Short mmCIF file of C-alpha atoms in Angstrom, two decimals:
data_model
loop_
_atom_site.label_atom_id
_atom_site.label_comp_id
_atom_site.label_asym_id
_atom_site.label_seq_id
_atom_site.Cartn_x
_atom_site.Cartn_y
_atom_site.Cartn_z
CA MET U 12 -2.56 14.86 -11.06
CA ASP U 13 -4.22 18.28 -11.09
CA LYS U 14 -3.80 19.33 -7.43
CA LYS U 15 -0.83 19.84 -5.10
CA THR U 16 -0.43 20.12 -1.35
CA THR U 17 2.66 20.42 0.84
CA SER U 18 3.68 18.05 3.60
CA ARG U 19 5.19 19.17 6.89
CA ASP U 20 8.79 18.78 5.64
CA GLY U 21 8.09 20.78 2.47
CA THR U 22 7.57 17.86 0.12
CA ARG U 23 5.05 18.64 -2.61
CA LEU U 24 2.41 15.96 -3.09
CA ALA U 25 0.38 15.54 -6.26
CA TYR U 26 -3.20 14.32 -5.98
CA GLU U 27 -6.58 14.35 -7.69
CA VAL U 28 -10.16 14.05 -6.51
CA THR U 29 -13.10 12.37 -8.21
CA GLY U 30 -16.68 11.55 -7.27
CA ARG U 31 -19.02 12.57 -4.51
CA GLY U 32 -19.89 11.27 -1.05
CA PRO U 33 -17.71 10.27 1.93
CA THR U 34 -14.04 10.97 1.27
CA VAL U 35 -11.52 8.13 1.01
CA ILE U 36 -7.81 8.47 0.27
CA LEU U 37 -6.38 5.55 -1.71
CA VAL U 38 -2.84 4.54 -0.71
CA SER U 39 -0.91 2.56 -3.31
CA GLY U 40 1.61 -0.18 -2.57
CA ALA U 41 5.17 -0.87 -3.68
CA MET U 42 6.21 -0.04 -7.25
CA SER U 43 2.95 1.87 -7.66
CA THR U 44 1.78 5.43 -8.18
CA GLY U 45 -1.59 7.07 -7.81
CA GLY U 46 -2.35 5.95 -11.33
CA THR U 47 -2.29 2.34 -10.15
CA VAL U 48 -5.34 2.86 -7.95
CA ALA U 49 -7.09 5.33 -10.28
CA PRO U 50 -9.32 2.58 -11.80
CA LEU U 51 -10.59 1.78 -8.29
CA ALA U 52 -11.22 5.49 -7.67
CA ALA U 53 -13.32 5.61 -10.84
CA ARG U 54 -15.32 2.62 -9.62
CA LEU U 55 -15.97 4.34 -6.27
CA ALA U 56 -16.84 7.75 -7.69
CA ASP U 57 -20.61 7.26 -7.83
CA ARG U 58 -20.76 6.69 -4.06
CA CYS U 59 -17.57 8.21 -2.60
CA THR U 60 -15.20 11.12 -3.04
CA ALA U 61 -12.05 9.22 -4.01
CA VAL U 62 -8.61 10.82 -3.62
CA VAL U 63 -5.59 9.32 -5.36
CA TYR U 64 -2.08 10.64 -4.85
CA ASP U 65 1.52 9.89 -5.74
CA ARG U 66 3.37 8.87 -2.61
CA ARG U 67 6.64 10.72 -2.05
CA GLY U 68 9.40 9.71 -4.44
CA ARG U 69 6.93 8.67 -7.14
CA GLY U 70 5.17 10.16 -10.13
CA ALA U 71 4.49 13.88 -9.88
CA SER U 72 5.24 14.14 -6.13
CA GLY U 73 8.52 15.32 -4.70
CA ASP U 74 10.81 13.76 -2.11
CA THR U 75 12.88 15.00 0.79
CA ALA U 76 15.71 13.17 2.55
CA PRO U 77 16.06 11.56 4.98
CA TYR U 78 13.14 9.17 4.66
CA ALA U 79 11.10 8.04 7.65
CA VAL U 80 7.73 6.33 7.87
CA ALA U 81 6.59 9.27 10.02
CA ARG U 82 7.09 11.54 6.99
CA GLU U 83 4.61 9.46 4.98
CA VAL U 84 2.14 9.69 7.86
CA GLU U 85 2.61 13.47 7.70
CA ASP U 86 1.94 13.28 3.96
CA LEU U 87 -1.41 11.65 4.69
CA ALA U 88 -2.11 14.27 7.36
CA ALA U 89 -1.53 17.01 4.77
CA LEU U 90 -3.82 15.28 2.30
CA VAL U 91 -6.57 14.80 4.89
CA GLU U 92 -6.38 18.49 5.71
CA ALA U 93 -6.42 19.42 2.01
CA VAL U 94 -9.60 17.45 1.32
CA GLY U 95 -11.66 18.65 4.27
CA GLY U 96 -10.05 17.63 7.55
CA GLU U 97 -11.38 14.07 7.78
CA ALA U 98 -11.27 11.02 5.53
CA ALA U 99 -11.27 7.26 5.40
CA LEU U 100 -8.16 5.48 4.18
CA PHE U 101 -7.81 2.51 1.86
CA GLY U 102 -4.43 0.88 1.37
CA VAL U 103 -3.43 -1.91 -0.98
CA SER U 104 -0.60 -4.29 -0.05
CA SER U 105 2.13 -2.35 1.82
CA GLY U 106 -0.02 0.76 1.41
CA GLY U 107 -2.36 -0.93 3.87
CA ALA U 108 0.37 -0.97 6.50
CA LEU U 109 0.86 2.76 5.96
CA ALA U 110 -2.87 3.44 6.26
CA LEU U 111 -3.03 1.48 9.52
CA GLU U 112 0.02 3.29 10.91
CA ALA U 113 -1.58 6.63 10.05
CA ALA U 114 -4.74 5.66 11.94
CA ALA U 115 -2.70 4.42 14.92
CA SER U 116 -0.83 7.75 14.91
CA GLY U 117 -4.05 9.62 15.60
CA LEU U 118 -4.85 11.15 12.23
CA PRO U 119 -8.51 12.22 11.84
CA VAL U 120 -9.40 9.01 10.05
CA ARG U 121 -12.98 7.77 9.98
CA GLN U 122 -12.36 4.20 8.76
CA VAL U 123 -9.54 2.10 7.34
CA ALA U 124 -9.81 -0.58 4.68
CA VAL U 125 -6.88 -2.67 3.48
CA TYR U 126 -6.36 -5.23 0.75
CA GLU U 127 -3.84 -8.01 1.34
CA THR U 128 -1.28 -6.32 3.56
CA PRO U 129 1.50 -8.94 3.28
CA PHE U 130 2.57 -9.54 6.88
CA ALA U 131 4.97 -12.47 6.67
CA ASP U 132 4.21 -14.18 10.01
CA PHE U 133 2.07 -16.72 8.21
CA LEU U 134 4.43 -17.50 5.31
CA PRO U 135 6.84 -20.34 6.18
CA GLY U 136 10.27 -18.76 6.50
CA GLY U 137 8.74 -15.37 5.86
CA ALA U 138 10.67 -13.46 8.52
CA GLU U 139 14.01 -14.81 7.28
CA ARG U 140 13.06 -14.11 3.69
CA GLU U 141 12.17 -10.51 4.59
CA ALA U 142 15.52 -10.01 6.36
CA VAL U 143 17.49 -11.26 3.34
CA TYR U 144 15.42 -9.09 0.98
CA LYS U 145 16.03 -6.00 3.13
CA GLU U 146 19.80 -6.55 3.18
CA GLN U 147 20.04 -7.16 -0.56
CA LEU U 148 17.71 -4.27 -1.39
CA ASP U 149 19.76 -1.84 0.70
CA GLU U 150 22.94 -3.01 -1.04
CA ALA U 151 21.48 -2.66 -4.53
CA LEU U 152 20.06 0.82 -3.91
CA ALA U 153 23.24 2.05 -2.20
CA ALA U 154 25.20 0.98 -5.29
CA GLY U 155 22.72 2.64 -7.65
CA ARG U 156 21.66 -0.71 -9.14
CA ARG U 157 18.00 0.16 -9.58
CA GLY U 158 17.31 -2.67 -12.00
CA ASP U 159 18.65 -5.21 -9.52
CA ALA U 160 16.45 -3.68 -6.82
CA VAL U 161 13.38 -4.11 -9.03
CA GLU U 162 14.36 -7.73 -9.71
CA LEU U 163 14.65 -8.41 -5.98
CA PHE U 164 11.16 -7.10 -5.43
CA LEU U 165 9.70 -9.08 -8.31
CA ARG U 166 11.26 -12.26 -6.95
CA LEU U 167 9.85 -11.47 -3.52
CA THR U 168 6.39 -11.36 -5.08
CA GLY U 169 6.93 -14.81 -6.59
CA LEU U 170 7.56 -13.83 -10.20
CA GLY U 171 9.61 -16.42 -12.09
CA GLU U 172 12.99 -15.74 -13.66
CA GLU U 173 11.69 -15.98 -17.22
CA MET U 174 8.99 -13.42 -16.50
CA ILE U 175 11.53 -11.13 -14.84
CA ARG U 176 13.76 -11.32 -17.93
CA GLY U 177 10.74 -10.47 -20.03
CA ALA U 178 9.90 -7.54 -17.77
CA ARG U 179 13.41 -6.15 -18.25
CA GLN U 180 12.77 -5.99 -21.99
CA SER U 181 9.34 -4.38 -21.67
CA PRO U 182 8.54 -0.67 -22.12
CA MET U 183 7.46 -0.57 -18.45
CA TRP U 184 10.95 -1.29 -17.13
CA ALA U 185 12.20 2.30 -17.24
CA GLY U 186 9.24 3.43 -15.16
CA MET U 187 9.86 0.63 -12.66
CA GLU U 188 13.50 1.64 -12.29
CA ALA U 189 12.42 5.26 -11.80
CA VAL U 190 10.48 4.39 -8.64
CA ALA U 191 12.92 1.71 -7.42
CA PRO U 192 14.31 3.87 -4.58
CA SER U 193 10.82 3.93 -3.06
CA LEU U 194 11.07 0.16 -2.52
CA ALA U 195 13.10 1.02 0.57
CA TYR U 196 10.19 3.17 1.75
CA ASP U 197 7.71 0.30 1.50
CA ASP U 198 10.19 -1.98 3.21
CA ALA U 199 10.40 0.51 6.08
CA VAL U 200 6.60 0.75 6.25
CA MET U 201 6.43 -3.04 6.65
CA GLY U 202 8.95 -2.94 9.51
CA ASP U 203 10.28 -6.41 10.27
CA GLY U 204 7.55 -7.86 8.09
CA LEU U 205 5.55 -9.20 11.00
CA LEU U 206 2.05 -8.23 12.09
CA PRO U 207 2.50 -5.24 14.49
CA ARG U 208 -0.03 -6.44 17.05
CA ALA U 209 0.60 -3.75 19.67
CA ARG U 210 0.40 -0.98 17.07
CA LEU U 211 -2.78 -2.40 15.56
CA ALA U 212 -4.39 -2.33 18.99
CA ALA U 213 -4.12 1.47 18.80
CA VAL U 214 -6.33 1.61 15.69
CA THR U 215 -9.68 2.49 17.24
CA VAL U 216 -11.69 3.11 14.05
CA PRO U 217 -13.51 0.38 12.09
CA VAL U 218 -11.16 -1.65 9.88
CA LEU U 219 -12.08 -3.79 6.88
CA SER U 220 -9.45 -6.39 5.94
CA VAL U 221 -10.06 -7.84 2.47
CA VAL U 222 -8.29 -10.73 0.73
CA GLY U 223 -8.68 -12.58 -2.53
CA GLY U 224 -10.03 -16.11 -2.32
CA ALA U 225 -7.52 -17.24 -4.95
CA SER U 226 -4.56 -15.75 -3.04
CA PRO U 227 -2.20 -18.00 -1.06
CA GLU U 228 -3.41 -19.42 2.23
CA TRP U 229 -0.79 -17.49 4.21
CA MET U 230 -2.11 -14.22 2.80
CA ARG U 231 -5.66 -15.12 3.75
CA GLU U 232 -4.53 -15.99 7.26
CA ALA U 233 -2.59 -12.73 7.61
CA SER U 234 -5.66 -10.76 6.56
CA ARG U 235 -7.92 -12.67 8.94
CA VAL U 236 -5.62 -12.23 11.94
CA LEU U 237 -5.26 -8.53 11.15
CA ALA U 238 -9.04 -8.17 11.37
CA ASP U 239 -9.04 -10.10 14.65
CA THR U 240 -6.24 -7.97 16.13
CA VAL U 241 -7.67 -4.48 15.67
CA PRO U 242 -10.40 -3.54 18.18
CA GLU U 243 -13.09 -3.22 15.51
CA GLY U 244 -12.20 -5.37 12.52
CA THR U 245 -14.12 -7.13 9.76
CA TYR U 246 -12.69 -9.81 7.48
CA ARG U 247 -13.91 -10.27 3.91
CA VAL U 248 -12.90 -12.73 1.19
CA LEU U 249 -13.46 -11.91 -2.48
CA GLU U 250 -13.86 -15.24 -4.21
CA GLY U 251 -11.71 -15.80 -7.28
CA GLN U 252 -9.56 -12.72 -6.72
CA THR U 253 -5.78 -12.56 -6.37
CA HIS U 254 -3.38 -9.84 -5.25
CA MET U 255 -4.17 -8.09 -8.56
CA VAL U 256 -7.78 -7.51 -7.52
CA GLU U 257 -10.35 -6.35 -10.06
CA PRO U 258 -11.72 -2.85 -9.27
CA ASP U 259 -15.20 -3.95 -10.35
CA VAL U 260 -15.15 -6.64 -7.66
CA LEU U 261 -13.48 -4.69 -4.86
CA GLY U 262 -15.24 -1.38 -5.54
CA PRO U 263 -18.77 -2.30 -4.39
CA VAL U 264 -17.45 -4.00 -1.24
CA LEU U 265 -15.29 -1.01 -0.35
CA ALA U 266 -18.06 1.48 -1.10
CA GLY U 267 -20.48 -0.47 1.08
CA PHE U 268 -18.06 -0.32 3.99
CA LEU U 269 -17.35 3.38 3.54
CA THR U 270 -20.99 4.44 3.22
CA GLY U 271 -22.60 1.94 5.61
#
């Protein structure tokens, strides 16, 4: 990350800018840094000015206690100001919930696009599962058990025990433990895990809600209802894609929305 800006509470945020055209800030999800969405930024660069950043508590960005979702909205406000005073937002997974909250908060946002924001209303037992996860995550982080916190998240995503054991032995594990405290931030962004219908009604800019056609039915339904709930929403399915969407597939769809 070659640029820095400062949020309202003094937290330094690392970001970089590529491309030309309408500006879009890419908001990563849980266990992710700006580097996670950098391949998508590269795919957008011929049609958009793409901004990637490390959310607070990750990568090259700083962090300031106590955490609140409002602080991450202020982070986005600082970034919008740093890149010209107006931008679109794109958020992947829980980053989509943050992007929508920023728009509902009145930031100078032109458009919002999200990919598979995992509201649990449509997953059988989803609300109960989210409550148990939150309790166990808080306990693990309070005790400094970062590895256990990462395991909890991986189970929540549906990863099997054998794959989790393999992940623990991989070179990536240290990096995952490093950002484990930010799992609590994404959990806070998702609230109670349910679609925030009243809050979404306050998002007055165009919203594109995208889902992979190979993703679970509950995820497709959550994405569709999100598009139906905002005042100006569009729903789009990318056939054959999963939660790990290919930038070459998502990029043209996102660029078309942002430049249309």
